Tab-separated table of C-alpha atoms in Angstrom:
chain	number	residue	atom	x	y	z
A	1	MET	CA	52.551	7.351	-38.866
A	2	LYS	CA	54.469	9.290	-41.487
A	3	THR	CA	53.729	6.638	-44.096
A	4	THR	CA	50.025	6.806	-43.296
A	5	ALA	CA	50.036	10.646	-43.741
A	6	SER	CA	52.010	10.661	-47.036
A	7	THR	CA	49.868	7.811	-48.379
A	8	THR	CA	46.690	9.816	-47.475
A	9	ALA	CA	48.028	12.881	-49.092
A	10	THR	CA	49.046	10.951	-52.186
A	11	ALA	CA	45.638	9.468	-52.419
A	12	SER	CA	43.776	12.822	-52.111
A	13	THR	CA	45.813	14.601	-54.716
A	14	ALA	CA	45.502	11.569	-57.352
A	15	PRO	CA	42.084	12.599	-58.720
A	16	LEU	CA	43.484	16.209	-59.319
A	17	ALA	CA	46.177	14.804	-61.708
A	18	GLY	CA	43.717	14.306	-64.567
A	19	PRO	CA	42.526	11.512	-66.568
A	20	SER	CA	44.837	8.798	-67.596
A	21	PRO	CA	44.692	7.045	-71.007
A	22	ALA	CA	44.389	3.770	-69.282
A	23	ASP	CA	41.204	4.650	-67.454
A	24	PRO	CA	38.374	4.317	-69.894
A	25	VAL	CA	35.748	6.294	-67.513
A	26	ARG	CA	37.866	9.379	-67.181
A	27	ALA	CA	39.491	9.320	-70.678
A	28	ALA	CA	38.251	11.661	-73.233
A	29	PRO	CA	35.889	10.229	-75.830
A	30	THR	CA	37.260	9.345	-79.291
A	31	GLY	CA	37.854	12.194	-81.610
A	32	GLU	CA	37.767	14.715	-78.849
A	33	SER	CA	40.669	15.795	-76.789
A	34	ALA	CA	40.570	17.791	-73.654
A	35	GLY	CA	42.159	20.969	-75.344
A	36	SER	CA	39.331	20.978	-77.939
A	37	LYS	CA	36.655	22.102	-75.603
A	38	GLY	CA	34.988	25.566	-76.372
A	39	ALA	CA	35.094	28.800	-74.388
A	40	ALA	CA	32.463	27.536	-72.109
A	41	GLY	CA	34.117	24.292	-71.311
A	42	ALA	CA	31.479	22.080	-72.759
A	43	PRO	CA	32.160	19.764	-75.642
A	44	GLY	CA	30.996	20.981	-79.049
A	45	THR	CA	30.936	24.540	-78.204
A	46	SER	CA	32.537	26.401	-81.235
A	47	ALA	CA	34.385	29.632	-81.274
A	48	ALA	CA	31.458	31.104	-83.369
A	49	ALA	CA	29.052	30.431	-80.607
A	50	ALA	CA	31.389	32.082	-78.033
A	51	ARG	CA	31.633	35.078	-80.269
A	52	LYS	CA	27.800	35.158	-80.466
A	53	ARG	CA	27.589	35.123	-76.734
A	54	ASP	CA	30.260	37.940	-76.375
A	55	ALA	CA	28.019	40.102	-78.936
A	56	ASP	CA	25.018	39.323	-76.811
A	57	GLY	CA	26.856	40.700	-73.852
A	58	MET	CA	28.030	43.609	-75.929
A	59	ALA	CA	24.226	44.418	-76.751
A	60	VAL	CA	23.128	44.218	-73.194
A	61	ALA	CA	26.129	46.376	-72.059
A	62	SER	CA	25.433	49.018	-74.546
A	63	PHE	CA	21.837	49.229	-73.505
A	64	VAL	CA	22.872	49.595	-69.790
A	65	LEU	CA	25.483	52.144	-70.488
A	66	GLY	CA	23.174	54.119	-72.748
A	67	LEU	CA	20.562	54.071	-70.133
A	68	VAL	CA	22.875	54.969	-67.176
A	69	GLY	CA	24.599	57.655	-69.546
A	70	LEU	CA	21.356	59.610	-69.661
A	71	VAL	CA	21.545	60.347	-66.065
A	72	ALA	CA	25.457	60.649	-65.479
A	73	PHE	CA	28.707	60.413	-67.296
A	74	ASN	CA	27.097	60.951	-70.609
A	75	LEU	CA	30.237	62.344	-72.040
A	76	LEU	CA	31.866	58.947	-71.353
A	77	LEU	CA	29.109	56.562	-71.405
A	78	GLY	CA	27.374	57.669	-74.687
A	79	PRO	CA	30.337	56.897	-76.921
A	80	LEU	CA	30.956	53.620	-75.075
A	81	ALA	CA	27.441	52.607	-75.742
A	82	ILE	CA	27.532	53.511	-79.405
A	83	GLY	CA	30.892	51.618	-79.723
A	84	LEU	CA	29.502	48.331	-78.139
A	85	ALA	CA	26.338	48.598	-80.019
A	86	VAL	CA	27.974	48.930	-83.312
A	87	LEU	CA	30.322	45.967	-82.442
A	88	ALA	CA	27.408	43.799	-81.432
A	89	LEU	CA	25.528	44.424	-84.445
A	90	ARG	CA	28.578	43.772	-86.626
A	91	ARG	CA	29.057	40.391	-84.824
A	92	ARG	CA	25.335	39.642	-85.593
A	93	THR	CA	23.954	39.528	-82.251
A	94	ARG	CA	20.794	37.544	-81.408
A	95	ARG	CA	19.813	40.632	-79.298
A	96	ARG	CA	19.657	43.051	-82.186
A	97	GLY	CA	16.792	45.095	-80.683
A	98	ARG	CA	18.768	45.645	-77.434
A	99	ALA	CA	21.785	46.587	-79.290
A	100	LEU	CA	19.707	49.118	-81.475
A	101	LEU	CA	18.293	50.533	-78.239
A	102	GLY	CA	21.791	50.921	-76.862
A	103	LEU	CA	22.804	52.598	-80.011
A	104	ALA	CA	19.706	55.001	-79.674
A	105	LEU	CA	20.513	55.636	-76.097
A	106	GLY	CA	24.186	56.460	-76.691
A	107	VAL	CA	23.081	58.980	-79.340
A	108	ALA	CA	20.474	60.449	-76.929
A	109	ASP	CA	23.292	60.748	-74.353
A	110	LEU	CA	25.190	62.927	-76.561
A	111	ALA	CA	22.112	64.892	-77.595
A	112	VAL	CA	21.340	65.325	-73.771
A	113	LEU	CA	24.791	66.541	-73.254
A	114	ALA	CA	24.777	69.003	-76.342
A	115	ALA	CA	21.541	70.555	-75.017
A	116	LEU	CA	22.872	70.994	-71.572
A	117	VAL	CA	26.118	72.494	-72.816
A	118	THR	CA	24.216	75.024	-74.901
A	119	ALA	CA	22.044	75.840	-71.984
A	120	ASN	CA	24.707	76.028	-69.426
A	121	GLY	CA	27.804	77.063	-71.447
A	122	THR	CA	29.832	74.404	-69.794
A	123	VAL	CA	30.323	70.718	-69.983
A	124	SER	CA	29.791	70.389	-66.236
A	125	TRP	CA	26.173	70.386	-65.389
A	126	SER	CA	23.868	69.742	-62.202
A	127	LEU	CA	20.213	68.999	-61.759
A	128	GLY	CA	19.641	71.983	-59.481
């Protein structure tokens, strides 16, 4: 009984060990090692493509932060939106329009903050 249990445990963990060089089905194709896969895990993905994807994410994040910053936390979210937009533009994002909108919204956040500070005389503000 114990022998069957240990044999079953060994058989169930064997596929998790990774491909062996002797197994042609599981072995990596010629010229490609398992460590040469890109950030997404797909063969052929380069670091430049991963960097572009990161820049696209920064462009979207700057847009969202700038938009939310118009309503709340504009002292914090405005500069974050500006910084992410500038980084995305420097990395040549494919979402250039979104990065420019994030930059404009970040500047608008700071403009709204400046207007409210001059109107109220304090950095804290409320709608009511």
